[in-house]
Each structure stands twice: as C-alpha cells, then as structure tokens.
C-alpha cells in the first residue's frame, strides 16, 4: 500500500462547478498537509497548508483534513478555466524546514468554459 | 514571498555526458535545499537533501555518484547528472527555505 493515494483522474468539469479533490494516506504520523497546483512543465505552487485536523479557507479554495479517517480534501468553488492544472496533495510528519514531503500522484483537472 | 529559481528549464544532452542543474534562492538564504524527481504521471520523489557546507543526504536507491550535489553557498545548490542515460530523462525540481517553495523545474531529456 502506497503511503499517499490520490485518484489521478483526469477530472473534467464545467466552468463554475464545485470541484472536490481527495487523498488518503496510511501514515498516522503525518501532521502537516499541503495542496499544490502544478501547471504543465512547471514546478508545483503551494495553494494550501494545514496543520492537523480541521478546515482552512482561502478565497475559492477550502482544505479539509480528517486525521481520524486519514483523508484530506481540497474544494474549489466557482471553478475557472485557469484552474485547469494538476493538483498534488503532500504531507509531512514535521513542519516547515524539516523536510520530507510525501506526495500523491496528482489529479489532472480540466475546467471547460 | 520566497522565490526559488532553477536553471535551465529544459536541457537535451547526449547519452554519456554530464548535465548540471542550478537551484537558487533569490531573496533568502537557504542552508537546506531539496532535490526531487518527477516522472510523467508520477509523484514527486525526494532524491536528496542538500546541506550548505556539508555532504548531501541521499534517499535510498539514489546513486550518489551519479547525482552529484554541491551546496557551496547559502543561495546556490547544483545537481549534476553524470554519465546520463535515457532512463535519467525526467523532470527535476528543487525546493528551498521552508521546504514548501519549489523552483520551476528542469526537464532533462537524454538522447
């Protein structure tokens, strides 16, 4: 069993839809959870950073962490064509500067105008 | 915010040659930088942790003699792929500072 599982998609939605992206994990020591957006042939860009369980909202993006279920989600409201990218979840046992991030494979999202 | 610059963004080399990739922290000093590799439709996999002024720490299965890392200053780490082969073709990405900020990546194609 891989440490982090993420449905690779592809996922195609109409503009304005609510998008739900998810990851599950097996390592109960993970405490820091991130979502990245990666455009084709570019480095990943940090979207959301969450510590432990709970919700975090930033504009159209909401990140949820349920440590009891080892499940994290990213919701995108009012999706736009510019949101079309690959979304990667990542997690680590320790916080900033420490180091090892474990990534999911990424979900490729297309938002159709 | 922190900016990490990577150069070149794309390189093609012949099999058997060496290629150097640079990772720079532009507006901060980074005692630690990280090198990742990403194959198509795969996760980013950590290759090594680069420490300024000391030897890099390599992840299991990564050949340290093939992937030479030098972190000679607080703003620059380099990854040299030695005697490159087609199977080394991949997307190489560095991160620095808090470990969450990534460079734009280098696509290496070995022919």
mmCIF file of C-alpha atoms in Angstrom:
data_model
loop_
_atom_site.group_PDB
_atom_site.id
_atom_site.type_symbol
_atom_site.label_atom_id
_atom_site.label_comp_id
_atom_site.label_asym_id
_atom_site.label_seq_id
_atom_site.Cartn_x
_atom_site.Cartn_y
_atom_site.Cartn_z
ATOM 1 C CA UNK A 1 0.000 0.000 0.000
ATOM 2 C CA UNK A 2 1.386 3.376 -1.014
ATOM 3 C CA UNK A 3 1.709 5.986 1.700
ATOM 4 C CA UNK A 4 -0.425 8.514 -0.156
ATOM 5 C CA UNK A 5 -3.182 7.602 -2.579
ATOM 6 C CA UNK A 6 -4.658 10.119 -4.978
ATOM 7 C CA UNK A 7 -7.026 9.469 -7.850
ATOM 8 C CA UNK A 8 -5.134 10.606 -10.964
ATOM 9 C CA UNK A 9 -8.305 11.461 -12.856
ATOM 10 C CA UNK A 10 -8.470 13.075 -15.298
ATOM 11 C CA UNK A 11 -11.339 15.128 -13.948
ATOM 12 C CA UNK A 12 -13.302 17.367 -16.288
ATOM 13 C CA UNK A 13 -15.886 19.864 -15.020
ATOM 14 C CA UNK A 14 -17.815 22.809 -16.484
ATOM 15 C CA UNK A 15 -16.843 26.338 -15.528
ATOM 16 C CA UNK A 16 -18.469 27.397 -12.280
ATOM 17 C CA UNK A 17 -18.689 23.882 -10.836
ATOM 18 C CA UNK A 18 -17.510 22.898 -7.384
ATOM 19 C CA UNK A 19 -14.516 20.610 -7.575
ATOM 20 C CA UNK A 20 -13.626 18.065 -4.917
ATOM 21 C CA UNK A 21 -10.153 16.563 -4.837
ATOM 22 C CA UNK A 22 -9.113 13.943 -2.307
ATOM 23 C CA UNK A 23 -6.206 11.998 -0.908
ATOM 24 C CA UNK A 24 -5.967 9.175 1.574
ATOM 25 C CA UNK A 25 -2.892 8.205 3.494
ATOM 26 C CA UNK A 26 -1.666 5.436 5.740
ATOM 27 C CA UNK A 27 0.994 7.080 7.917
ATOM 28 C CA UNK A 28 -0.669 8.289 11.108
ATOM 29 C CA UNK A 29 2.422 10.391 11.912
ATOM 30 C CA UNK A 30 1.603 12.881 9.156
ATOM 31 C CA UNK A 31 0.600 16.167 10.730
ATOM 32 C CA UNK A 32 1.142 18.763 8.001
ATOM 33 C CA UNK A 33 -0.910 18.658 4.860
ATOM 34 C CA UNK A 34 -0.457 20.646 1.687
ATOM 35 C CA UNK A 35 -2.119 21.073 -1.651
ATOM 36 C CA UNK A 36 -0.108 22.140 -4.667
ATOM 37 C CA UNK A 37 -1.122 23.235 -8.130
ATOM 38 C CA UNK A 38 1.182 22.279 -10.966
ATOM 39 C CA UNK A 39 0.847 23.553 -14.487
ATOM 40 C CA UNK A 40 2.339 21.546 -17.292
ATOM 41 C CA UNK A 41 6.147 21.535 -17.223
ATOM 42 C CA UNK A 42 6.284 23.853 -14.214
ATOM 43 C CA UNK A 43 7.188 23.424 -10.583
ATOM 44 C CA UNK A 44 4.408 22.918 -8.025
ATOM 45 C CA UNK A 45 2.889 26.018 -6.434
ATOM 46 C CA UNK A 46 1.724 25.842 -2.829
ATOM 47 C CA UNK A 47 -2.020 26.510 -2.546
ATOM 48 C CA UNK A 48 -2.980 25.454 0.941
ATOM 49 C CA UNK A 49 -1.160 24.431 4.090
ATOM 50 C CA UNK A 50 -2.938 22.852 7.037
ATOM 51 C CA UNK A 51 -1.762 21.547 10.347
ATOM 52 C CA UNK A 52 -3.603 18.623 11.921
ATOM 53 C CA UNK A 53 -7.350 18.198 11.504
ATOM 54 C CA UNK A 54 -9.789 20.884 10.529
ATOM 55 C CA UNK A 55 -10.730 23.217 7.727
ATOM 56 C CA UNK A 56 -8.924 26.120 6.136
ATOM 57 C CA UNK A 57 -10.371 28.523 3.608
ATOM 58 C CA UNK A 58 -8.590 30.859 1.215
ATOM 59 C CA UNK A 59 -10.747 32.555 -1.362
ATOM 60 C CA UNK A 60 -12.328 29.912 -3.576
ATOM 61 C CA UNK A 61 -10.255 27.142 -2.020
ATOM 62 C CA UNK A 62 -11.079 25.114 1.091
ATOM 63 C CA UNK A 63 -8.845 22.428 2.517
ATOM 64 C CA UNK A 64 -10.172 19.815 4.920
ATOM 65 C CA UNK A 65 -8.225 17.325 6.984
ATOM 66 C CA UNK A 66 -9.754 14.374 8.808
ATOM 67 C CA UNK A 67 -6.929 12.652 10.613
ATOM 68 C CA UNK A 68 -9.207 10.035 12.143
ATOM 69 C CA UNK A 69 -10.062 8.829 8.651
ATOM 70 C CA UNK A 70 -6.646 9.667 7.186
ATOM 71 C CA UNK A 71 -8.401 11.647 4.477
ATOM 72 C CA UNK A 72 -7.819 15.124 3.106
ATOM 73 C CA UNK A 73 -9.780 17.147 0.611
ATOM 74 C CA UNK A 74 -9.483 20.286 -1.453
ATOM 75 C CA UNK A 75 -12.615 22.036 -2.643
ATOM 76 C CA UNK A 76 -12.582 24.626 -5.405
ATOM 77 C CA UNK A 77 -15.677 26.797 -5.692
ATOM 78 C CA UNK A 78 -16.736 28.603 -8.852
ATOM 79 C CA UNK A 79 -14.072 26.810 -10.830
ATOM 80 C CA UNK A 80 -12.425 28.729 -13.654
ATOM 81 C CA UNK A 81 -10.606 27.583 -16.812
ATOM 82 C CA UNK A 82 -7.433 28.968 -15.242
ATOM 83 C CA UNK A 83 -7.815 26.329 -12.512
ATOM 84 C CA UNK A 84 -7.034 23.661 -15.110
ATOM 85 C CA UNK A 85 -3.862 22.020 -13.813
ATOM 86 C CA UNK A 86 -2.658 19.003 -11.904
ATOM 87 C CA UNK A 87 -3.331 19.159 -8.170
ATOM 88 C CA UNK A 88 -0.954 17.367 -5.853
ATOM 89 C CA UNK A 89 -1.508 16.594 -2.223
ATOM 90 C CA UNK A 90 1.541 16.379 0.008
ATOM 91 C CA UNK A 91 2.111 15.699 3.648
ATOM 92 C CA UNK A 92 4.870 15.542 6.207
ATOM 93 C CA UNK A 93 5.450 14.453 9.763
ATOM 94 C CA UNK A 94 7.139 17.686 10.757
ATOM 95 C CA UNK A 95 6.693 21.326 9.944
ATOM 96 C CA UNK A 96 8.427 23.918 7.853
ATOM 97 C CA UNK A 97 12.047 23.353 7.096
ATOM 98 C CA UNK A 98 12.012 19.727 8.006
ATOM 99 C CA UNK A 99 11.883 18.264 5.209
ATOM 100 C CA UNK A 100 10.498 15.260 3.770
ATOM 101 C CA UNK A 101 7.284 15.734 1.854
ATOM 102 C CA UNK A 102 5.392 12.708 0.590
ATOM 103 C CA UNK A 103 3.334 13.473 -2.485
ATOM 104 C CA UNK A 104 0.328 11.920 -4.128
ATOM 105 C CA UNK A 105 0.493 11.277 -7.873
ATOM 106 C CA UNK A 106 -1.693 14.262 -8.631
ATOM 107 C CA UNK A 107 -5.156 14.718 -10.121
ATOM 108 C CA UNK A 108 -5.371 16.357 -13.515
ATOM 109 C CA UNK A 109 -8.261 18.840 -13.602
ATOM 110 C CA UNK A 110 -9.767 20.438 -16.680
ATOM 111 C CA UNK A 111 -12.334 23.207 -16.314
ATOM 112 C CA UNK A 112 -14.295 23.582 -19.518
ATOM 113 C CA UNK A 113 -15.541 27.091 -20.432
ATOM 114 C CA UNK B 1 7.486 35.631 -0.531
ATOM 115 C CA UNK B 2 10.323 33.215 -1.050
ATOM 116 C CA UNK B 3 11.399 32.701 -4.642
ATOM 117 C CA UNK B 4 13.356 29.725 -5.862
ATOM 118 C CA UNK B 5 14.916 29.919 -9.308
ATOM 119 C CA UNK B 6 16.000 26.909 -11.302
ATOM 120 C CA UNK B 7 18.122 26.828 -14.431
ATOM 121 C CA UNK B 8 17.967 25.620 -17.123
ATOM 122 C CA UNK B 9 14.271 24.963 -17.567
ATOM 123 C CA UNK B 10 14.927 22.448 -20.310
ATOM 124 C CA UNK B 11 18.006 20.601 -21.489
ATOM 125 C CA UNK B 12 18.772 17.888 -24.009
ATOM 126 C CA UNK B 13 22.041 16.014 -23.770
ATOM 127 C CA UNK B 14 23.677 13.052 -25.380
ATOM 128 C CA UNK B 15 23.942 9.761 -23.576
ATOM 129 C CA UNK B 16 27.166 9.541 -21.590
ATOM 130 C CA UNK B 17 27.565 13.258 -20.996
ATOM 131 C CA UNK B 18 27.012 15.198 -17.773
ATOM 132 C CA UNK B 19 24.457 17.892 -17.090
ATOM 133 C CA UNK B 20 24.399 20.489 -14.318
ATOM 134 C CA UNK B 21 21.197 21.960 -12.928
ATOM 135 C CA UNK B 22 21.222 25.031 -10.689
ATOM 136 C CA UNK B 23 18.841 25.920 -7.879
ATOM 137 C CA UNK B 24 18.996 29.402 -6.400
ATOM 138 C CA UNK B 25 17.183 31.066 -3.535
ATOM 139 C CA UNK B 26 16.685 34.613 -4.792
ATOM 140 C CA UNK B 27 15.664 36.612 -1.761
ATOM 141 C CA UNK B 28 16.662 34.474 1.176
ATOM 142 C CA UNK B 29 19.438 32.252 2.377
ATOM 143 C CA UNK B 30 18.876 28.519 2.389
ATOM 144 C CA UNK B 31 21.049 26.223 4.438
ATOM 145 C CA UNK B 32 18.997 23.324 3.142
ATOM 146 C CA UNK B 33 17.675 22.611 -0.327
ATOM 147 C CA UNK B 34 15.862 19.568 -1.611
ATOM 148 C CA UNK B 35 16.050 17.829 -4.964
ATOM 149 C CA UNK B 36 13.078 15.917 -6.344
ATOM 150 C CA UNK B 37 12.491 13.911 -9.491
ATOM 151 C CA UNK B 38 9.143 13.531 -11.204
ATOM 152 C CA UNK B 39 8.398 11.001 -13.924
ATOM 153 C CA UNK B 40 5.333 11.511 -16.144
ATOM 154 C CA UNK B 41 2.090 10.941 -14.235
ATOM 155 C CA UNK B 42 4.062 10.065 -11.120
ATOM 156 C CA UNK B 43 4.617 11.633 -7.719
ATOM 157 C CA UNK B 44 7.486 13.905 -6.908
ATOM 158 C CA UNK B 45 10.087 11.706 -5.284
ATOM 159 C CA UNK B 46 12.698 13.160 -2.974
ATOM 160 C CA UNK B 47 16.169 12.340 -4.231
ATOM 161 C CA UNK B 48 18.404 14.110 -1.768
ATOM 162 C CA UNK B 49 18.723 16.825 0.805
ATOM 163 C CA UNK B 50 21.429 19.364 0.070
ATOM 164 C CA UNK B 51 23.159 20.957 3.063
ATOM 165 C CA UNK B 52 25.297 24.053 2.747
ATOM 166 C CA UNK B 53 28.902 23.300 3.550
ATOM 167 C CA UNK B 54 28.445 19.575 4.038
ATOM 168 C CA UNK B 55 27.647 16.420 2.159
ATOM 169 C CA UNK B 56 24.209 15.831 0.757
ATOM 170 C CA UNK B 57 21.950 13.179 2.194
ATOM 171 C CA UNK B 58 20.594 10.809 -0.427
ATOM 172 C CA UNK B 59 17.384 8.827 -0.292
ATOM 173 C CA UNK B 60 17.510 5.076 -0.529
ATOM 174 C CA UNK B 61 18.011 3.900 -4.079
ATOM 175 C CA UNK B 62 19.506 7.161 -5.368
ATOM 176 C CA UNK B 63 23.074 6.778 -6.601
ATOM 177 C CA UNK B 64 25.167 9.499 -5.018
ATOM 178 C CA UNK B 65 27.983 9.039 -7.534
ATOM 179 C CA UNK B 66 25.588 9.559 -10.395
ATOM 180 C CA UNK B 67 23.689 12.509 -8.961
ATOM 181 C CA UNK B 68 26.331 14.837 -7.582
ATOM 182 C CA UNK B 69 25.062 17.613 -5.353
ATOM 183 C CA UNK B 70 27.054 20.674 -4.360
ATOM 184 C CA UNK B 71 25.733 23.316 -1.993
ATOM 185 C CA UNK B 72 28.662 25.694 -1.877
ATOM 186 C CA UNK B 73 26.802 28.831 -0.813
ATOM 187 C CA UNK B 74 23.669 29.783 1.060
ATOM 188 C CA UNK B 75 21.880 30.675 -2.172
ATOM 189 C CA UNK B 76 23.003 28.011 -4.628
ATOM 190 C CA UNK B 77 22.774 24.251 -4.886
ATOM 191 C CA UNK B 78 23.685 22.313 -8.008
ATOM 192 C CA UNK B 79 22.711 18.847 -9.158
ATOM 193 C CA UNK B 80 24.974 17.219 -11.726
ATOM 194 C CA UNK B 81 23.705 14.161 -13.534
ATOM 195 C CA UNK B 82 26.867 12.319 -14.541
ATOM 196 C CA UNK B 83 27.129 9.915 -17.459
ATOM 197 C CA UNK B 84 23.490 10.500 -18.249
ATOM 198 C CA UNK B 85 21.413 7.760 -19.838
ATOM 199 C CA UNK B 86 17.954 7.857 -21.400
ATOM 200 C CA UNK B 87 16.425 6.434 -18.205
ATOM 201 C CA UNK B 88 17.603 9.579 -16.408
ATOM 202 C CA UNK B 89 15.227 11.627 -18.551
ATOM 203 C CA UNK B 90 12.834 13.209 -16.098
ATOM 204 C CA UNK B 91 11.638 16.454 -14.548
ATOM 205 C CA UNK B 92 13.978 17.595 -11.782
ATOM 206 C CA UNK B 93 12.678 20.088 -9.221
ATOM 207 C CA UNK B 94 14.324 21.735 -6.251
ATOM 208 C CA UNK B 95 12.857 23.330 -3.172
ATOM 209 C CA UNK B 96 14.442 25.564 -0.602
ATOM 210 C CA UNK B 97 13.841 27.507 2.548
ATOM 211 C CA UNK B 98 10.787 26.207 4.285
ATOM 212 C CA UNK B 99 10.841 23.159 2.021
ATOM 213 C CA UNK B 100 7.469 24.054 0.603
ATOM 214 C CA UNK B 101 8.577 26.501 -2.100
ATOM 215 C CA UNK B 102 9.649 24.901 -5.338
ATOM 216 C CA UNK B 103 11.594 26.017 -8.358
ATOM 217 C CA UNK B 104 10.109 25.916 -11.822
ATOM 218 C CA UNK B 105 11.769 22.608 -12.628
ATOM 219 C CA UNK B 106 14.205 21.334 -15.238
ATOM 220 C CA UNK B 107 13.126 18.924 -17.923
ATOM 221 C CA UNK B 108 16.052 16.693 -18.835
ATOM 222 C CA UNK B 109 15.974 14.641 -21.994
ATOM 223 C CA UNK B 110 18.858 12.273 -22.664
ATOM 224 C CA UNK B 111 19.161 11.065 -26.243
#
